[in-house]
């Protein structure tokens, strides 16, 4: 990988850029400008979701850019209360409408279950995946995937689905590498993507990362992103400033040594910064219709 324009080939043959731009917490107002700036900075892979309430402003920014839709790689996700056969199809239609598009490059189940007490989560996920497979068959989405699915959640889809998921989005960063889940995905030819690749900024002041930032003449953020890139994991970066957007892209001109990668891979474990997909009750959306 030499730039953010370089791509991996997913298991169904489609090309996916090696770095994406995340739109979580970028709802409106100035956030339309953030998406415009990201496009100007060169990002073409954008990750959104119904939960984020950013689909509308992202679609507007892409339309206003004048760049053909086919040059973008757009991913969206359905939320917990959009799971189910009919619900998933309706959620997909709403996402396309908000984006102002007629297809998605990837569509994901955002979360495997509602809470520890979500007794019928398996049935809901199976029905949801069936609906998504039909959207894929109809050419409305180029690929299907998952987010926050651990191996036992992935097993369900692999056992009952007709079409294999292409990607899985997980919280991954130095100090929280989820080796078991990553290995499972790699063994099943599922490309791993990292949300919160900087640990929600918690890793920026990490003393170990500061040592390597000084050694390689880079920022701690760039060390985090390069670490993921060398592991074959796609980081989903976020920023509101052009300078930082460009800095996050400037990770292709150096390589972390094998020894240093081993040290970073075995850093003391940090706290899971997000919610646990089996035990926590994630936040709800404030506005379904956006």
PDB file of C-alpha atoms in Angstrom:
ATOM      1  CA  UNK A   1       0.000   0.000   0.000  1.00  0.00           C
ATOM      2  CA  UNK A   2       1.473   3.306  -1.151  1.00  0.00           C
ATOM      3  CA  UNK A   3      -1.456   5.710  -0.600  1.00  0.00           C
ATOM      4  CA  UNK A   4      -5.076   5.829   0.559  1.00  0.00           C
ATOM      5  CA  UNK A   5      -6.070   5.167  -3.058  1.00  0.00           C
ATOM      6  CA  UNK A   6      -4.545   1.672  -2.955  1.00  0.00           C
ATOM      7  CA  UNK A   7      -7.004  -1.140  -2.400  1.00  0.00           C
ATOM      8  CA  UNK A   8      -7.444  -4.615  -1.017  1.00  0.00           C
ATOM      9  CA  UNK A   9      -9.464  -7.157  -2.977  1.00  0.00           C
ATOM     10  CA  UNK A  10     -12.350  -8.543  -0.945  1.00  0.00           C
ATOM     11  CA  UNK A  11     -13.421 -12.159  -1.237  1.00  0.00           C
ATOM     12  CA  UNK A  12     -16.103 -11.416  -3.856  1.00  0.00           C
ATOM     13  CA  UNK A  13     -13.591  -9.536  -6.009  1.00  0.00           C
ATOM     14  CA  UNK A  14     -14.511  -5.912  -5.300  1.00  0.00           C
ATOM     15  CA  UNK A  15     -11.786  -3.410  -4.436  1.00  0.00           C
ATOM     16  CA  UNK A  16     -11.836  -1.562  -1.093  1.00  0.00           C
ATOM     17  CA  UNK A  17      -9.497   1.356  -0.245  1.00  0.00           C
ATOM     18  CA  UNK A  18      -6.938   0.684   2.487  1.00  0.00           C
ATOM     19  CA  UNK A  19      -8.135   3.644   4.598  1.00  0.00           C
ATOM     20  CA  UNK A  20     -11.616   5.048   5.210  1.00  0.00           C
ATOM     21  CA  UNK A  21     -13.033   8.266   6.639  1.00  0.00           C
ATOM     22  CA  UNK A  22     -15.500   7.797   9.499  1.00  0.00           C
ATOM     23  CA  UNK A  23     -18.467  10.135   9.953  1.00  0.00           C
ATOM     24  CA  UNK A  24     -19.530   9.271  13.503  1.00  0.00           C
ATOM     25  CA  UNK A  25     -20.374  12.428  15.517  1.00  0.00           C
ATOM     26  CA  UNK A  26     -20.530  14.545  12.366  1.00  0.00           C
ATOM     27  CA  UNK A  27     -24.255  15.240  11.994  1.00  0.00           C
ATOM     28  CA  UNK A  28     -24.871  18.621  10.411  1.00  0.00           C
ATOM     29  CA  UNK A  29     -24.033  22.296  10.305  1.00  0.00           C
ATOM     30  CA  UNK A  30     -20.263  22.548  10.218  1.00  0.00           C
ATOM     31  CA  UNK A  31     -20.107  18.813   9.595  1.00  0.00           C
ATOM     32  CA  UNK A  32     -21.194  19.311   6.015  1.00  0.00           C
ATOM     33  CA  UNK A  33     -18.006  21.342   5.715  1.00  0.00           C
ATOM     34  CA  UNK A  34     -16.041  18.489   7.343  1.00  0.00           C
ATOM     35  CA  UNK A  35     -17.218  16.057   4.674  1.00  0.00           C
ATOM     36  CA  UNK A  36     -16.431  18.577   1.957  1.00  0.00           C
ATOM     37  CA  UNK A  37     -12.949  19.019   3.409  1.00  0.00           C
ATOM     38  CA  UNK A  38     -12.414  15.254   3.600  1.00  0.00           C
ATOM     39  CA  UNK A  39     -13.296  14.915  -0.067  1.00  0.00           C
ATOM     40  CA  UNK A  40     -10.929  17.794  -0.889  1.00  0.00           C
ATOM     41  CA  UNK A  41      -8.224  16.040   1.161  1.00  0.00           C
ATOM     42  CA  UNK A  42      -8.537  13.016  -1.108  1.00  0.00           C
ATOM     43  CA  UNK A  43     -10.729  10.607   0.867  1.00  0.00           C
ATOM     44  CA  UNK A  44     -13.065   8.518  -1.258  1.00  0.00           C
ATOM     45  CA  UNK A  45     -14.009   5.768   1.194  1.00  0.00           C
ATOM     46  CA  UNK A  46     -16.653   7.064   3.631  1.00  0.00           C
ATOM     47  CA  UNK A  47     -18.197   5.089   6.483  1.00  0.00           C
ATOM     48  CA  UNK A  48     -21.609   6.104   7.806  1.00  0.00           C
ATOM     49  CA  UNK A  49     -24.633   4.503   9.523  1.00  0.00           C
ATOM     50  CA  UNK A  50     -28.238   5.216  10.351  1.00  0.00           C
ATOM     51  CA  UNK A  51     -27.159   5.590  13.989  1.00  0.00           C
ATOM     52  CA  UNK A  52     -24.696   8.362  13.105  1.00  0.00           C
ATOM     53  CA  UNK A  53     -27.335  10.583  11.459  1.00  0.00           C
ATOM     54  CA  UNK A  54     -24.711  11.640   8.906  1.00  0.00           C
ATOM     55  CA  UNK A  55     -25.994   9.986   5.754  1.00  0.00           C
ATOM     56  CA  UNK A  56     -27.809  13.095   4.522  1.00  0.00           C
ATOM     57  CA  UNK A  57     -24.895  15.518   4.903  1.00  0.00           C
ATOM     58  CA  UNK A  58     -22.463  12.984   3.441  1.00  0.00           C
ATOM     59  CA  UNK A  59     -24.668  12.503   0.407  1.00  0.00           C
ATOM     60  CA  UNK A  60     -24.967  16.256  -0.012  1.00  0.00           C
ATOM     61  CA  UNK A  61     -21.189  16.737   0.178  1.00  0.00           C
ATOM     62  CA  UNK A  62     -20.591  14.023  -2.416  1.00  0.00           C
ATOM     63  CA  UNK A  63     -23.206  15.454  -4.766  1.00  0.00           C
ATOM     64  CA  UNK A  64     -21.802  18.967  -4.440  1.00  0.00           C
ATOM     65  CA  UNK A  65     -18.259  17.737  -5.111  1.00  0.00           C
ATOM     66  CA  UNK A  66     -19.096  17.019  -8.737  1.00  0.00           C
ATOM     67  CA  UNK A  67     -17.044  13.813  -8.520  1.00  0.00           C
ATOM     68  CA  UNK A  68     -18.790  10.790 -10.055  1.00  0.00           C
ATOM     69  CA  UNK A  69     -20.454   8.461  -7.540  1.00  0.00           C
ATOM     70  CA  UNK A  70     -18.488   5.500  -8.900  1.00  0.00           C
ATOM     71  CA  UNK A  71     -15.241   7.055  -7.624  1.00  0.00           C
ATOM     72  CA  UNK A  72     -16.468   6.783  -4.027  1.00  0.00           C
ATOM     73  CA  UNK A  73     -16.693   3.745  -1.784  1.00  0.00           C
ATOM     74  CA  UNK A  74     -19.700   4.238   0.507  1.00  0.00           C
ATOM     75  CA  UNK A  75     -20.550   2.045   3.495  1.00  0.00           C
ATOM     76  CA  UNK A  76     -23.595   2.296   5.746  1.00  0.00           C
ATOM     77  CA  UNK A  77     -25.017   0.201   8.575  1.00  0.00           C
ATOM     78  CA  UNK A  78     -28.421  -0.719   9.982  1.00  0.00           C
ATOM     79  CA  UNK A  79     -28.978  -0.315  13.707  1.00  0.00           C
ATOM     80  CA  UNK A  80     -30.206  -2.759  16.385  1.00  0.00           C
ATOM     81  CA  UNK A  81     -33.884  -1.860  16.060  1.00  0.00           C
ATOM     82  CA  UNK A  82     -33.652  -2.113  12.266  1.00  0.00           C
ATOM     83  CA  UNK A  83     -32.840  -5.827  12.401  1.00  0.00           C
ATOM     84  CA  UNK A  84     -35.329  -8.286  10.948  1.00  0.00           C
ATOM     85  CA  UNK A  85     -36.231  -9.295   7.384  1.00  0.00           C
ATOM     86  CA  UNK A  86     -38.669  -6.516   6.500  1.00  0.00           C
ATOM     87  CA  UNK A  87     -37.067  -4.012   8.843  1.00  0.00           C
ATOM     88  CA  UNK A  88     -33.680  -4.411   7.157  1.00  0.00           C
ATOM     89  CA  UNK A  89     -35.075  -3.768   3.697  1.00  0.00           C
ATOM     90  CA  UNK A  90     -36.897  -0.689   4.914  1.00  0.00           C
ATOM     91  CA  UNK A  91     -33.772   0.550   6.705  1.00  0.00           C
ATOM     92  CA  UNK A  92     -31.716   0.100   3.546  1.00  0.00           C
ATOM     93  CA  UNK A  93     -34.234   2.095   1.511  1.00  0.00           C
ATOM     94  CA  UNK A  94     -34.134   4.912   4.077  1.00  0.00           C
ATOM     95  CA  UNK A  95     -30.341   5.000   3.993  1.00  0.00           C
ATOM     96  CA  UNK A  96     -30.265   5.188   0.197  1.00  0.00           C
ATOM     97  CA  UNK A  97     -32.853   7.962   0.269  1.00  0.00           C
ATOM     98  CA  UNK A  98     -30.886  10.004   2.812  1.00  0.00           C
ATOM     99  CA  UNK A  99     -27.669   9.518   0.851  1.00  0.00           C
ATOM    100  CA  UNK A 100     -29.384  10.312  -2.440  1.00  0.00           C
ATOM    101  CA  UNK A 101     -27.847   7.222  -4.046  1.00  0.00           C
ATOM    102  CA  UNK A 102     -29.142   4.161  -5.854  1.00  0.00           C
ATOM    103  CA  UNK A 103     -26.638   1.644  -4.460  1.00  0.00           C
ATOM    104  CA  UNK A 104     -24.109   1.120  -1.653  1.00  0.00           C
ATOM    105  CA  UNK A 105     -20.673  -0.434  -1.875  1.00  0.00           C
ATOM    106  CA  UNK A 106     -21.091  -2.205   1.472  1.00  0.00           C
ATOM    107  CA  UNK A 107     -24.034  -2.607   3.843  1.00  0.00           C
ATOM    108  CA  UNK A 108     -23.415  -3.857   7.384  1.00  0.00           C
ATOM    109  CA  UNK A 109     -25.275  -5.048  10.454  1.00  0.00           C
ATOM    110  CA  UNK A 110     -24.036  -2.509  12.982  1.00  0.00           C
ATOM    111  CA  UNK A 111     -24.437  -4.537  16.175  1.00  0.00           C
ATOM    112  CA  UNK A 112     -25.137  -8.259  16.777  1.00  0.00           C
ATOM    113  CA  UNK A 113     -27.571  -7.966  19.682  1.00  0.00           C
ATOM    114  CA  UNK A 114     -29.441  -5.373  21.709  1.00  0.00           C
ATOM    115  CA  UNK A 115     -28.274  -6.418  25.165  1.00  0.00           C
ATOM    116  CA  UNK A 116     -27.596  -9.450  27.327  1.00  0.00           C
ATOM    117  CA  UNK A 117     -31.369  -9.927  27.524  1.00  0.00           C
ATOM    118  CA  UNK A 118     -31.914  -9.887  23.749  1.00  0.00           C
ATOM    119  CA  UNK A 119     -33.114 -13.503  23.700  1.00  0.00           C
ATOM    120  CA  UNK A 120     -34.016 -13.725  20.006  1.00  0.00           C
ATOM    121  CA  UNK A 121     -30.946 -11.945  18.625  1.00  0.00           C
ATOM    122  CA  UNK A 122     -29.878 -14.986  16.634  1.00  0.00           C
ATOM    123  CA  UNK A 123     -33.166 -15.223  14.766  1.00  0.00           C
ATOM    124  CA  UNK A 124     -33.138 -11.473  14.103  1.00  0.00           C
ATOM    125  CA  UNK A 125     -29.603 -11.545  12.742  1.00  0.00           C
ATOM    126  CA  UNK A 126     -30.341 -14.540  10.491  1.00  0.00           C
ATOM    127  CA  UNK A 127     -33.475 -12.862   9.103  1.00  0.00           C
ATOM    128  CA  UNK A 128     -31.582  -9.599   8.643  1.00  0.00           C
ATOM    129  CA  UNK A 129     -28.803 -11.321   6.730  1.00  0.00           C
ATOM    130  CA  UNK A 130     -31.330 -13.048   4.471  1.00  0.00           C
ATOM    131  CA  UNK A 131     -32.816  -9.669   3.553  1.00  0.00           C
ATOM    132  CA  UNK A 132     -29.352  -8.252   2.907  1.00  0.00           C
ATOM    133  CA  UNK A 133     -28.482 -11.206   0.684  1.00  0.00           C
ATOM    134  CA  UNK A 134     -31.530 -10.411  -1.426  1.00  0.00           C
ATOM    135  CA  UNK A 135     -30.434  -6.756  -1.701  1.00  0.00           C
ATOM    136  CA  UNK A 136     -27.060  -8.049  -2.888  1.00  0.00           C
ATOM    137  CA  UNK A 137     -28.711 -10.360  -5.435  1.00  0.00           C
ATOM    138  CA  UNK A 138     -30.717  -7.396  -6.732  1.00  0.00           C
ATOM    139  CA  UNK A 139     -27.526  -5.361  -7.276  1.00  0.00           C
ATOM    140  CA  UNK A 140     -28.485  -2.706  -4.748  1.00  0.00           C
ATOM    141  CA  UNK A 141     -25.320  -3.306  -2.725  1.00  0.00           C
ATOM    142  CA  UNK A 142     -21.939  -4.559  -3.937  1.00  0.00           C
ATOM    143  CA  UNK A 143     -21.035  -6.391  -0.737  1.00  0.00           C
ATOM    144  CA  UNK A 144     -22.235  -7.305   2.757  1.00  0.00           C
ATOM    145  CA  UNK A 145     -20.513  -7.109   6.104  1.00  0.00           C
ATOM    146  CA  UNK A 146     -20.738  -6.791   9.852  1.00  0.00           C
ATOM    147  CA  UNK A 147     -19.679  -4.501  12.670  1.00  0.00           C
ATOM    148  CA  UNK A 148     -18.837  -5.408  16.287  1.00  0.00           C
ATOM    149  CA  UNK A 149     -19.337  -9.105  15.561  1.00  0.00           C
ATOM    150  CA  UNK A 150     -17.070 -11.382  17.615  1.00  0.00           C
ATOM    151  CA  UNK A 151     -16.296 -14.979  16.541  1.00  0.00           C
ATOM    152  CA  UNK A 152     -19.405 -16.501  18.115  1.00  0.00           C
ATOM    153  CA  UNK A 153     -21.566 -13.891  16.354  1.00  0.00           C
ATOM    154  CA  UNK A 154     -19.746 -14.474  13.075  1.00  0.00           C
ATOM    155  CA  UNK A 155     -20.292 -18.229  13.402  1.00  0.00           C
ATOM    156  CA  UNK A 156     -24.036 -17.647  13.223  1.00  0.00           C
ATOM    157  CA  UNK A 157     -23.806 -15.803   9.905  1.00  0.00           C
ATOM    158  CA  UNK A 158     -21.304 -18.241   8.396  1.00  0.00           C
ATOM    159  CA  UNK A 159     -23.442 -21.222   9.379  1.00  0.00           C
ATOM    160  CA  UNK A 160     -26.819 -19.872   8.270  1.00  0.00           C
ATOM    161  CA  UNK A 161     -25.968 -17.379   5.544  1.00  0.00           C
ATOM    162  CA  UNK A 162     -25.717 -18.070   1.840  1.00  0.00           C
ATOM    163  CA  UNK A 163     -23.300 -15.186   1.195  1.00  0.00           C
ATOM    164  CA  UNK A 164     -20.177 -14.770   3.310  1.00  0.00           C
ATOM    165  CA  UNK A 165     -19.530 -11.400   4.982  1.00  0.00           C
ATOM    166  CA  UNK A 166     -16.699  -9.440   3.388  1.00  0.00           C
ATOM    167  CA  UNK A 167     -15.678  -7.252   6.339  1.00  0.00           C
ATOM    168  CA  UNK A 168     -16.012  -6.903  10.097  1.00  0.00           C
ATOM    169  CA  UNK A 169     -15.539  -3.580  11.885  1.00  0.00           C
ATOM    170  CA  UNK A 170     -14.046  -3.825  15.380  1.00  0.00           C
ATOM    171  CA  UNK A 171     -12.519  -1.505  17.934  1.00  0.00           C
ATOM    172  CA  UNK A 172      -8.793  -2.061  17.369  1.00  0.00           C
ATOM    173  CA  UNK A 173      -5.773   0.034  18.286  1.00  0.00           C
ATOM    174  CA  UNK A 174      -2.415  -0.499  20.003  1.00  0.00           C
ATOM    175  CA  UNK A 175      -3.176  -1.831  23.459  1.00  0.00           C
ATOM    176  CA  UNK A 176      -6.442  -3.349  22.289  1.00  0.00           C
ATOM    177  CA  UNK A 177      -5.743  -5.595  19.323  1.00  0.00           C
ATOM    178  CA  UNK A 178      -8.506  -8.239  19.660  1.00  0.00           C
ATOM    179  CA  UNK A 179      -6.136 -10.895  18.340  1.00  0.00           C
ATOM    180  CA  UNK A 180      -8.654 -13.738  18.627  1.00  0.00           C
ATOM    181  CA  UNK A 181     -11.333 -11.959  16.609  1.00  0.00           C
ATOM    182  CA  UNK A 182      -8.821 -10.713  14.031  1.00  0.00           C
ATOM    183  CA  UNK A 183      -7.375 -14.197  13.568  1.00  0.00           C
ATOM    184  CA  UNK A 184     -10.861 -15.668  13.156  1.00  0.00           C
ATOM    185  CA  UNK A 185     -11.691 -13.105  10.461  1.00  0.00           C
ATOM    186  CA  UNK A 186      -8.434 -13.673   8.620  1.00  0.00           C
ATOM    187  CA  UNK A 187      -8.929 -17.443   8.671  1.00  0.00           C
ATOM    188  CA  UNK A 188     -12.353 -16.919   7.077  1.00  0.00           C
ATOM    189  CA  UNK A 189     -11.174 -14.349   4.505  1.00  0.00           C
ATOM    190  CA  UNK A 190     -13.058 -11.492   6.183  1.00  0.00           C
ATOM    191  CA  UNK A 191     -11.221  -8.157   5.988  1.00  0.00           C
ATOM    192  CA  UNK A 192     -10.926  -6.443   9.376  1.00  0.00           C
ATOM    193  CA  UNK A 193     -11.563  -2.725   9.735  1.00  0.00           C
ATOM    194  CA  UNK A 194     -10.655  -0.690  12.822  1.00  0.00           C
ATOM    195  CA  UNK A 195     -13.025   1.845  14.259  1.00  0.00           C
ATOM    196  CA  UNK A 196     -11.483   4.091  16.898  1.00  0.00           C
ATOM    197  CA  UNK A 197      -7.959   3.374  15.550  1.00  0.00           C
ATOM    198  CA  UNK A 198      -6.581   6.018  17.929  1.00  0.00           C
ATOM    199  CA  UNK A 199      -8.520   4.712  20.923  1.00  0.00           C
ATOM    200  CA  UNK A 200     -10.858   7.720  20.813  1.00  0.00           C
ATOM    201  CA  UNK A 201      -7.706   9.830  21.102  1.00  0.00           C
ATOM    202  CA  UNK A 202      -6.706   8.081  24.339  1.00  0.00           C
ATOM    203  CA  UNK A 203      -3.607   6.644  22.654  1.00  0.00           C
ATOM    204  CA  UNK A 204      -2.230   9.997  21.528  1.00  0.00           C
ATOM    205  CA  UNK A 205      -0.511  10.573  24.877  1.00  0.00           C
ATOM    206  CA  UNK A 206       0.495   6.962  25.458  1.00  0.00           C
ATOM    207  CA  UNK A 207       4.139   6.935  26.665  1.00  0.00           C
ATOM    208  CA  UNK A 208       5.070   3.811  24.688  1.00  0.00           C
ATOM    209  CA  UNK A 209       3.684   5.249  21.470  1.00  0.00           C
ATOM    210  CA  UNK A 210       5.523   8.500  22.143  1.00  0.00           C
ATOM    211  CA  UNK A 211       8.799   6.576  22.173  1.00  0.00           C
ATOM    212  CA  UNK A 212       8.102   5.171  18.712  1.00  0.00           C
ATOM    213  CA  UNK A 213       6.773   8.477  17.416  1.00  0.00           C
ATOM    214  CA  UNK A 214      10.139  10.026  18.264  1.00  0.00           C
ATOM    215  CA  UNK A 215      12.055   7.060  16.839  1.00  0.00           C
ATOM    216  CA  UNK A 216      10.296   7.184  13.456  1.00  0.00           C
ATOM    217  CA  UNK A 217       9.820  10.943  13.295  1.00  0.00           C
ATOM    218  CA  UNK A 218       6.045  10.638  13.225  1.00  0.00           C
ATOM    219  CA  UNK A 219       3.097  11.513  15.454  1.00  0.00           C
ATOM    220  CA  UNK A 220       1.567   8.976  17.841  1.00  0.00           C
ATOM    221  CA  UNK A 221      -1.514   8.975  15.595  1.00  0.00           C
ATOM    222  CA  UNK A 222       0.599   8.019  12.599  1.00  0.00           C
ATOM    223  CA  UNK A 223       2.231   5.203  14.585  1.00  0.00           C
ATOM    224  CA  UNK A 224      -1.237   3.833  15.453  1.00  0.00           C
ATOM    225  CA  UNK A 225      -2.395   3.956  11.847  1.00  0.00           C
ATOM    226  CA  UNK A 226       0.804   2.510  10.404  1.00  0.00           C
ATOM    227  CA  UNK A 227       0.633  -0.303  12.972  1.00  0.00           C
ATOM    228  CA  UNK A 228      -2.840  -1.241  11.700  1.00  0.00           C
ATOM    229  CA  UNK A 229      -1.854  -0.908   8.054  1.00  0.00           C
ATOM    230  CA  UNK A 230       1.027  -3.328   8.504  1.00  0.00           C
ATOM    231  CA  UNK A 231      -1.380  -5.818  10.087  1.00  0.00           C
ATOM    232  CA  UNK A 232      -3.604  -5.619   7.005  1.00  0.00           C
ATOM    233  CA  UNK A 233      -6.360  -3.855   8.958  1.00  0.00           C
ATOM    234  CA  UNK A 234      -8.258  -0.931   7.403  1.00  0.00           C
ATOM    235  CA  UNK A 235      -8.329   2.086   9.756  1.00  0.00           C
ATOM    236  CA  UNK A 236     -11.426   4.289   9.753  1.00  0.00           C
ATOM    237  CA  UNK A 237     -10.044   7.697  10.629  1.00  0.00           C
ATOM    238  CA  UNK A 238     -11.825  10.862  11.741  1.00  0.00           C
ATOM    239  CA  UNK A 239     -10.836  14.505  11.858  1.00  0.00           C
ATOM    240  CA  UNK A 240     -12.365  17.930  11.334  1.00  0.00           C
ATOM    241  CA  UNK A 241      -9.253  19.768  10.136  1.00  0.00           C
ATOM    242  CA  UNK A 242      -7.512  19.515   6.780  1.00  0.00           C
ATOM    243  CA  UNK A 243      -4.090  19.422   8.446  1.00  0.00           C
ATOM    244  CA  UNK A 244      -4.984  16.367  10.524  1.00  0.00           C
ATOM    245  CA  UNK A 245      -6.726  14.705   7.590  1.00  0.00           C
ATOM    246  CA  UNK A 246      -3.508  15.005   5.602  1.00  0.00           C
ATOM    247  CA  UNK A 247      -1.392  13.868   8.557  1.00  0.00           C
ATOM    248  CA  UNK A 248      -3.463  10.691   8.868  1.00  0.00           C
ATOM    249  CA  UNK A 249      -2.686   9.914   5.225  1.00  0.00           C
ATOM    250  CA  UNK A 250       1.047  10.448   5.669  1.00  0.00           C
ATOM    251  CA  UNK A 251       1.815   6.912   6.838  1.00  0.00           C
ATOM    252  CA  UNK A 252       3.033   5.307   3.625  1.00  0.00           C
ATOM    253  CA  UNK A 253       6.606   6.606   3.649  1.00  0.00           C
ATOM    254  CA  UNK A 254       7.938   4.544   6.570  1.00  0.00           C
ATOM    255  CA  UNK A 255       7.751   1.029   7.984  1.00  0.00           C
ATOM    256  CA  UNK A 256       7.699  -0.116  11.599  1.00  0.00           C
ATOM    257  CA  UNK A 257      10.300  -2.840  12.138  1.00  0.00           C
ATOM    258  CA  UNK A 258       9.303  -6.424  12.914  1.00  0.00           C
ATOM    259  CA  UNK A 259      10.652  -6.101  16.452  1.00  0.00           C
ATOM    260  CA  UNK A 260       8.818  -2.850  17.113  1.00  0.00           C
ATOM    261  CA  UNK A 261       5.607  -4.297  15.678  1.00  0.00           C
ATOM    262  CA  UNK A 262       5.920  -7.163  18.154  1.00  0.00           C
ATOM    263  CA  UNK A 263       6.363  -4.736  21.035  1.00  0.00           C
ATOM    264  CA  UNK A 264       3.386  -2.629  19.950  1.00  0.00           C
ATOM    265  CA  UNK A 265       1.313  -5.757  19.431  1.00  0.00           C
ATOM    266  CA  UNK A 266       1.980  -6.784  23.026  1.00  0.00           C
ATOM    267  CA  UNK A 267       1.453  -3.478  24.790  1.00  0.00           C
ATOM    268  CA  UNK A 268      -0.435  -3.594  28.096  1.00  0.00           C
ATOM    269  CA  UNK A 269      -4.128  -4.001  27.393  1.00  0.00           C
ATOM    270  CA  UNK A 270      -6.302  -0.913  27.598  1.00  0.00           C
ATOM    271  CA  UNK A 271      -9.955  -0.719  28.559  1.00  0.00           C
ATOM    272  CA  UNK A 272     -12.522  -1.465  25.883  1.00  0.00           C
ATOM    273  CA  UNK A 273     -13.537   2.080  25.035  1.00  0.00           C
ATOM    274  CA  UNK A 274     -16.787   1.186  23.332  1.00  0.00           C
ATOM    275  CA  UNK A 275     -19.607  -1.025  24.569  1.00  0.00           C
ATOM    276  CA  UNK A 276     -19.324  -4.810  24.725  1.00  0.00           C
ATOM    277  CA  UNK A 277     -21.588  -6.336  22.045  1.00  0.00           C
ATOM    278  CA  UNK A 278     -22.873  -9.042  24.394  1.00  0.00           C
ATOM    279  CA  UNK A 279     -23.382  -7.207  27.663  1.00  0.00           C
ATOM    280  CA  UNK A 280     -23.793  -3.459  27.176  1.00  0.00           C
ATOM    281  CA  UNK A 281     -26.856  -1.557  26.043  1.00  0.00           C
ATOM    282  CA  UNK A 282     -25.633   0.755  23.275  1.00  0.00           C
ATOM    283  CA  UNK A 283     -26.952   4.287  22.856  1.00  0.00           C
ATOM    284  CA  UNK A 284     -30.114   4.804  20.870  1.00  0.00           C
ATOM    285  CA  UNK A 285     -30.587   7.072  17.905  1.00  0.00           C
ATOM    286  CA  UNK A 286     -32.205  10.410  18.569  1.00  0.00           C
ATOM    287  CA  UNK A 287     -33.965  10.613  15.226  1.00  0.00           C
ATOM    288  CA  UNK A 288     -34.787   7.585  13.078  1.00  0.00           C
ATOM    289  CA  UNK A 289     -35.939   9.547  10.051  1.00  0.00           C
ATOM    290  CA  UNK A 290     -33.070  12.057  10.182  1.00  0.00           C
TER     291      UNK A 290
END
